[in-house]
mmCIF file of C-alpha atoms in Angstrom:
data_model
loop_
_atom_site.group_PDB
_atom_site.id
_atom_site.type_symbol
_atom_site.label_atom_id
_atom_site.label_comp_id
_atom_site.label_asym_id
_atom_site.label_seq_id
_atom_site.Cartn_x
_atom_site.Cartn_y
_atom_site.Cartn_z
ATOM 1 C CA MET A 58 -27.599 128.420 -250.977
ATOM 2 C CA ALA A 59 -28.958 124.885 -250.599
ATOM 3 C CA ASP A 60 -32.714 124.641 -250.022
ATOM 4 C CA ARG A 61 -32.784 121.018 -248.835
ATOM 5 C CA THR A 62 -30.682 118.765 -246.631
ATOM 6 C CA VAL A 63 -29.651 115.132 -246.872
ATOM 7 C CA LEU A 64 -28.206 113.145 -243.972
ATOM 8 C CA VAL A 65 -25.748 110.472 -245.099
ATOM 9 C CA SER A 66 -24.792 107.900 -242.476
ATOM 10 C CA GLY A 67 -21.590 106.070 -243.338
ATOM 11 C CA GLY A 68 -20.599 109.035 -245.472
ATOM 12 C CA ALA A 69 -16.948 108.580 -244.564
ATOM 13 C CA GLY A 70 -16.810 105.024 -245.945
ATOM 14 C CA GLY A 71 -15.770 103.617 -249.303
ATOM 15 C CA LEU A 72 -19.140 104.343 -250.893
ATOM 16 C CA GLY A 73 -19.817 107.432 -248.792
ATOM 17 C CA GLY A 74 -17.390 109.753 -250.560
ATOM 18 C CA ALA A 75 -19.066 109.193 -253.912
ATOM 19 C CA VAL A 76 -22.537 109.597 -252.424
ATOM 20 C CA THR A 77 -21.760 112.846 -250.606
ATOM 21 C CA ALA A 78 -20.064 114.244 -253.726
ATOM 22 C CA ALA A 79 -23.137 113.390 -255.817
ATOM 23 C CA PHE A 80 -25.430 115.302 -253.472
ATOM 24 C CA VAL A 81 -23.090 118.279 -253.119
ATOM 25 C CA SER A 82 -22.879 118.560 -256.903
ATOM 26 C CA SER A 83 -26.676 118.606 -257.066
ATOM 27 C CA GLY A 84 -26.919 121.506 -254.629
ATOM 28 C CA TRP A 85 -27.944 119.694 -251.455
ATOM 29 C CA ARG A 86 -26.830 120.631 -247.956
ATOM 30 C CA VAL A 87 -25.060 117.443 -246.855
ATOM 31 C CA VAL A 88 -24.661 116.364 -243.216
ATOM 32 C CA VAL A 89 -22.473 113.358 -242.394
ATOM 33 C CA PRO A 90 -22.217 111.837 -238.899
ATOM 34 C CA VAL A 91 -18.738 110.490 -238.162
ATOM 35 C CA ARG A 92 -17.563 108.404 -235.239
ATOM 36 C CA PRO A 93 -16.106 110.568 -232.442
ATOM 37 C CA ALA A 94 -12.348 110.275 -231.990
ATOM 38 C CA GLY A 95 -11.290 109.323 -228.481
ATOM 39 C CA GLY A 96 -14.812 109.524 -227.085
ATOM 40 C CA ALA A 97 -15.227 113.192 -228.006
ATOM 41 C CA GLU A 98 -18.537 114.857 -227.303
ATOM 42 C CA LEU A 99 -20.922 115.557 -230.153
ATOM 43 C CA ALA A 100 -19.746 118.651 -231.983
ATOM 44 C CA ALA A 101 -19.541 120.094 -235.454
ATOM 45 C CA LEU A 102 -16.301 119.062 -237.103
ATOM 46 C CA PRO A 103 -14.481 121.010 -239.786
ATOM 47 C CA GLY A 104 -14.945 119.609 -243.265
ATOM 48 C CA GLU A 105 -12.352 119.380 -245.956
ATOM 49 C CA ALA A 106 -11.807 122.764 -247.578
ATOM 50 C CA GLY A 107 -14.529 123.453 -250.087
ATOM 51 C CA ASP A 108 -16.110 119.986 -250.110
ATOM 52 C CA GLY A 109 -19.491 121.309 -248.953
ATOM 53 C CA VAL A 110 -20.041 118.619 -246.324
ATOM 54 C CA LEU A 111 -20.933 119.301 -242.676
ATOM 55 C CA ARG A 112 -19.535 116.563 -240.456
ATOM 56 C CA VAL A 113 -21.001 115.944 -237.009
ATOM 57 C CA ALA A 114 -19.463 113.578 -234.465
ATOM 58 C CA ALA A 115 -21.842 110.791 -233.465
ATOM 59 C CA ASP A 116 -21.732 107.113 -232.564
ATOM 60 C CA LEU A 117 -24.489 105.695 -234.758
ATOM 61 C CA THR A 118 -25.223 102.887 -232.301
ATOM 62 C CA ASP A 119 -26.063 105.403 -229.550
ATOM 63 C CA PRO A 120 -29.683 106.670 -229.670
ATOM 64 C CA GLU A 121 -28.942 110.024 -228.010
ATOM 65 C CA GLN A 122 -25.986 110.824 -230.251
ATOM 66 C CA VAL A 123 -27.946 109.818 -233.350
ATOM 67 C CA ALA A 124 -30.831 112.072 -232.299
ATOM 68 C CA ALA A 125 -28.430 114.983 -231.795
ATOM 69 C CA ALA A 126 -26.818 114.465 -235.200
ATOM 70 C CA VAL A 127 -30.199 114.291 -236.902
ATOM 71 C CA GLU A 128 -31.193 117.487 -235.110
ATOM 72 C CA VAL A 129 -28.245 119.228 -236.775
ATOM 73 C CA ALA A 130 -29.436 117.954 -240.144
ATOM 74 C CA GLY A 131 -33.040 118.954 -239.523
ATOM 75 C CA GLY A 132 -32.451 122.212 -237.708
ATOM 76 C CA THR A 133 -32.128 124.576 -240.655
ATOM 77 C CA ALA A 134 -35.466 125.999 -241.747
ATOM 78 C CA GLU A 135 -34.017 127.320 -245.011
ATOM 79 C CA ALA A 136 -32.865 123.811 -245.957
ATOM 80 C CA PRO A 137 -35.213 121.284 -244.321
ATOM 81 C CA LEU A 138 -34.238 117.648 -244.051
ATOM 82 C CA ARG A 139 -35.733 115.967 -247.098
ATOM 83 C CA ALA A 140 -33.644 112.807 -247.479
ATOM 84 C CA VAL A 141 -31.780 110.217 -245.438
ATOM 85 C CA VAL A 142 -29.254 107.790 -246.883
ATOM 86 C CA ASN A 143 -28.336 104.835 -244.668
ATOM 87 C CA LEU A 144 -24.900 103.642 -245.754
ATOM 88 C CA ALA A 145 -23.485 102.743 -242.330
ATOM 89 C CA GLY A 146 -22.677 99.071 -241.958
ATOM 90 C CA GLY A 147 -19.882 96.573 -242.209
ATOM 91 C CA TYR A 148 -18.821 93.062 -243.132
ATOM 92 C CA ALA A 149 -16.849 90.465 -241.237
ATOM 93 C CA ALA A 150 -16.148 86.995 -242.570
ATOM 94 C CA GLY A 151 -16.917 84.057 -240.332
ATOM 95 C CA GLY A 152 -17.326 80.321 -240.349
ATOM 96 C CA LEU A 153 -20.362 78.177 -240.932
ATOM 97 C CA VAL A 154 -23.327 78.755 -238.635
ATOM 98 C CA HIS A 155 -22.307 76.098 -236.104
ATOM 99 C CA GLU A 156 -18.811 77.635 -235.985
ATOM 100 C CA THR A 157 -19.986 81.222 -235.453
ATOM 101 C CA PRO A 158 -20.087 82.584 -231.884
ATOM 102 C CA VAL A 159 -23.358 84.296 -231.065
ATOM 103 C CA ALA A 160 -21.447 87.496 -230.220
ATOM 104 C CA ASP A 161 -20.051 87.623 -233.775
ATOM 105 C CA PHE A 162 -23.498 86.987 -235.232
ATOM 106 C CA GLU A 163 -25.077 89.730 -233.123
ATOM 107 C CA GLN A 164 -22.271 92.159 -233.954
ATOM 108 C CA MET A 165 -23.305 92.062 -237.599
ATOM 109 C CA ILE A 166 -26.841 93.022 -236.572
ATOM 110 C CA VAL A 167 -25.501 95.902 -234.474
ATOM 111 C CA ARG A 168 -23.234 97.197 -237.246
ATOM 112 C CA ASN A 169 -25.749 96.979 -240.074
ATOM 113 C CA LEU A 170 -29.296 97.195 -238.736
ATOM 114 C CA ARG A 171 -29.057 99.293 -235.562
ATOM 115 C CA PRO A 172 -27.680 102.479 -237.244
ATOM 116 C CA THR A 173 -30.263 102.210 -240.025
ATOM 117 C CA TYR A 174 -33.066 101.916 -237.496
ATOM 118 C CA LEU A 175 -31.826 104.669 -235.172
ATOM 119 C CA VAL A 176 -31.098 107.188 -237.937
ATOM 120 C CA THR A 177 -34.387 106.551 -239.724
ATOM 121 C CA ARG A 178 -36.414 106.680 -236.508
ATOM 122 C CA SER A 179 -34.872 110.018 -235.524
ATOM 123 C CA ALA A 180 -35.221 111.506 -239.008
ATOM 124 C CA LEU A 181 -38.837 110.599 -239.695
ATOM 125 C CA PRO A 182 -40.397 113.434 -237.624
ATOM 126 C CA TYR A 183 -38.322 115.964 -239.592
ATOM 127 C CA LEU A 184 -39.315 114.421 -242.921
ATOM 128 C CA LEU A 185 -42.968 114.482 -241.892
ATOM 129 C CA GLU A 186 -42.694 118.099 -240.771
ATOM 130 C CA ALA A 187 -41.155 119.030 -244.131
ATOM 131 C CA GLY A 188 -44.141 117.524 -245.921
ATOM 132 C CA GLY A 189 -42.427 114.338 -247.038
ATOM 133 C CA GLY A 190 -39.108 113.059 -248.240
ATOM 134 C CA SER A 191 -37.059 110.013 -249.031
ATOM 135 C CA VAL A 192 -35.191 107.336 -247.100
ATOM 136 C CA VAL A 193 -32.685 105.200 -248.986
ATOM 137 C CA CYS A 194 -31.266 102.107 -247.325
ATOM 138 C CA VAL A 195 -28.339 99.980 -248.462
ATOM 139 C CA SER A 196 -28.734 96.231 -248.179
ATOM 140 C CA SER A 197 -26.735 93.709 -250.225
ATOM 141 C CA ARG A 198 -27.202 91.149 -252.951
ATOM 142 C CA ALA A 199 -26.234 88.657 -250.248
ATOM 143 C CA ALA A 200 -29.626 89.271 -248.621
ATOM 144 C CA LEU A 201 -31.214 87.571 -251.639
ATOM 145 C CA ALA A 202 -28.338 85.276 -252.657
ATOM 146 C CA PRO A 203 -26.417 84.216 -249.518
ATOM 147 C CA PHE A 204 -22.922 82.778 -249.617
ATOM 148 C CA PRO A 205 -21.248 80.497 -247.050
ATOM 149 C CA GLY A 206 -19.461 81.886 -244.028
ATOM 150 C CA ALA A 207 -21.494 85.064 -243.619
ATOM 151 C CA ALA A 208 -24.726 84.126 -241.828
ATOM 152 C CA GLY A 209 -24.610 87.168 -239.562
ATOM 153 C CA TYR A 210 -23.992 89.591 -242.424
ATOM 154 C CA VAL A 211 -26.602 87.968 -244.644
ATOM 155 C CA THR A 212 -29.191 88.053 -241.859
ATOM 156 C CA ALA A 213 -28.426 91.677 -241.005
ATOM 157 C CA LYS A 214 -28.716 92.846 -244.614
ATOM 158 C CA ALA A 215 -31.965 90.902 -245.054
ATOM 159 C CA ALA A 216 -33.240 92.657 -241.930
ATOM 160 C CA VAL A 217 -32.313 96.046 -243.426
ATOM 161 C CA LEU A 218 -34.344 95.144 -246.500
ATOM 162 C CA ALA A 219 -37.333 94.096 -244.375
ATOM 163 C CA PHE A 220 -37.095 97.235 -242.255
ATOM 164 C CA ALA A 221 -37.064 99.472 -245.336
ATOM 165 C CA SER A 222 -40.155 97.698 -246.638
ATOM 166 C CA ALA A 223 -41.916 98.327 -243.324
ATOM 167 C CA VAL A 224 -41.050 102.042 -243.428
ATOM 168 C CA ALA A 225 -42.364 102.277 -246.989
ATOM 169 C CA VAL A 226 -45.699 100.798 -245.957
ATOM 170 C CA GLU A 227 -46.091 102.802 -242.761
ATOM 171 C CA TYR A 228 -45.301 106.233 -244.216
ATOM 172 C CA ARG A 229 -46.492 106.046 -247.822
ATOM 173 C CA GLN A 230 -49.651 108.049 -247.107
ATOM 174 C CA SER A 231 -47.589 110.729 -245.342
ATOM 175 C CA GLY A 232 -45.379 111.406 -248.330
ATOM 176 C CA VAL A 233 -42.259 109.675 -247.009
ATOM 177 C CA ARG A 234 -40.814 107.114 -249.385
ATOM 178 C CA CYS A 235 -38.332 104.356 -248.570
ATOM 179 C CA ASN A 236 -36.355 102.359 -251.107
ATOM 180 C CA THR A 237 -33.395 99.987 -250.917
ATOM 181 C CA VAL A 238 -30.375 99.445 -253.134
ATOM 182 C CA LEU A 239 -28.585 96.114 -253.210
ATOM 183 C CA PRO A 240 -24.934 96.296 -254.307
ATOM 184 C CA SER A 241 -22.864 93.296 -255.246
ATOM 185 C CA ILE A 242 -19.143 93.849 -254.681
ATOM 186 C CA ILE A 243 -18.303 97.556 -254.634
ATOM 187 C CA ASP A 244 -15.046 98.564 -256.291
ATOM 188 C CA THR A 245 -13.315 100.166 -253.295
ATOM 189 C CA PRO A 246 -9.642 100.086 -252.281
ATOM 190 C CA ALA A 247 -10.497 97.900 -249.286
ATOM 191 C CA ASN A 248 -12.282 95.318 -251.431
ATOM 192 C CA ARG A 249 -9.449 95.318 -253.986
ATOM 193 C CA ALA A 250 -6.959 94.684 -251.191
ATOM 194 C CA ALA A 251 -9.090 91.816 -249.869
ATOM 195 C CA GLN A 252 -9.486 90.228 -253.327
ATOM 196 C CA PRO A 253 -6.424 91.232 -255.359
ATOM 197 C CA SER A 254 -6.841 88.490 -257.960
ATOM 198 C CA ALA A 255 -10.507 89.202 -258.747
ATOM 199 C CA ASP A 256 -11.681 90.781 -261.993
ATOM 200 C CA HIS A 257 -12.289 94.267 -260.620
ATOM 201 C CA SER A 258 -13.724 95.481 -263.925
ATOM 202 C CA ARG A 259 -16.867 93.475 -263.151
ATOM 203 C CA TRP A 260 -17.472 95.208 -259.824
ATOM 204 C CA VAL A 261 -19.777 98.187 -259.477
ATOM 205 C CA ALA A 262 -18.143 101.601 -259.040
ATOM 206 C CA PRO A 263 -19.157 103.784 -256.073
ATOM 207 C CA ALA A 264 -20.081 106.660 -258.407
ATOM 208 C CA GLU A 265 -22.519 104.414 -260.265
ATOM 209 C CA ILE A 266 -24.303 103.478 -257.033
ATOM 210 C CA ALA A 267 -24.236 107.108 -255.906
ATOM 211 C CA GLY A 268 -26.169 108.134 -258.986
ATOM 212 C CA VAL A 269 -28.907 105.621 -258.239
ATOM 213 C CA ILE A 270 -29.096 106.723 -254.595
ATOM 214 C CA ARG A 271 -29.302 110.390 -255.553
ATOM 215 C CA PHE A 272 -32.143 109.585 -257.963
ATOM 216 C CA LEU A 273 -34.067 107.687 -255.276
ATOM 217 C CA ALA A 274 -33.639 110.628 -252.899
ATOM 218 C CA SER A 275 -34.800 113.201 -255.433
ATOM 219 C CA ASP A 276 -38.246 114.331 -256.530
ATOM 220 C CA GLU A 277 -37.621 112.601 -259.849
ATOM 221 C CA SER A 278 -38.400 109.265 -258.180
ATOM 222 C CA ALA A 279 -41.508 110.578 -256.387
ATOM 223 C CA PRO A 280 -43.795 107.708 -257.530
ATOM 224 C CA THR A 281 -41.366 105.072 -256.230
ATOM 225 C CA SER A 282 -41.486 103.575 -252.731
ATOM 226 C CA GLY A 283 -40.830 100.084 -251.447
ATOM 227 C CA ALA A 284 -38.524 99.286 -254.353
ATOM 228 C CA THR A 285 -35.555 96.945 -254.162
ATOM 229 C CA VAL A 286 -33.013 98.122 -256.701
ATOM 230 C CA PRO A 287 -30.104 95.861 -257.773
ATOM 231 C CA VAL A 288 -26.836 97.670 -258.409
ATOM 232 C CA TYR A 289 -24.668 94.708 -259.337
ATOM 233 C CA GLY A 290 -22.488 95.995 -262.162
ATOM 234 C CA ARG A 291 -21.324 92.872 -263.997
ATOM 235 C CA ALA A 292 -20.443 90.925 -260.857
#
């Protein structure tokens, strides 16, 4: 039986499957919030047979639903919440800054920063109660090397990086670590469909990123907090 729990936001996404599988294979209890279908109330959802993942319905932009989902993750004394992985986010292409409506710009902040903030804020009391733990956030290489037509996305991912740095500083003395990984282009079916002519062999595989995230969540990386880890592959 698992003796520790990890909460993986965005665990149903292109990277999420590899991340949840990595934690399950390492013996963690894995809790994944998923967006409710048709406005359903928060409830435990059946997982795929034998995949070892507990799915809980929650809108990650809603503070009350996030708190309830985190409570499920932190509510098992035999397997306390010891790690949080913030994968939830999204990308939408746009125009140059003067061509981008403010609503589109703000939507990138809502999709990428708000879930990271809400999940981390709700999880921190459980991590502190457990005597410490790890928060892993996912930013993007674009936060350090922007490209045209994505000001909202670039700004949101830079904000995720700044937020993670703030958490690392505020909770270091309490035994809670916070680190950030920065992928380039992840080799997912959606990204292949969007860029069919690209050299996909240069992209980073989800399983490769998952291994880095699992390491940052584990006791093996105990001395490490406030790190920004590139996971670029050869892209």
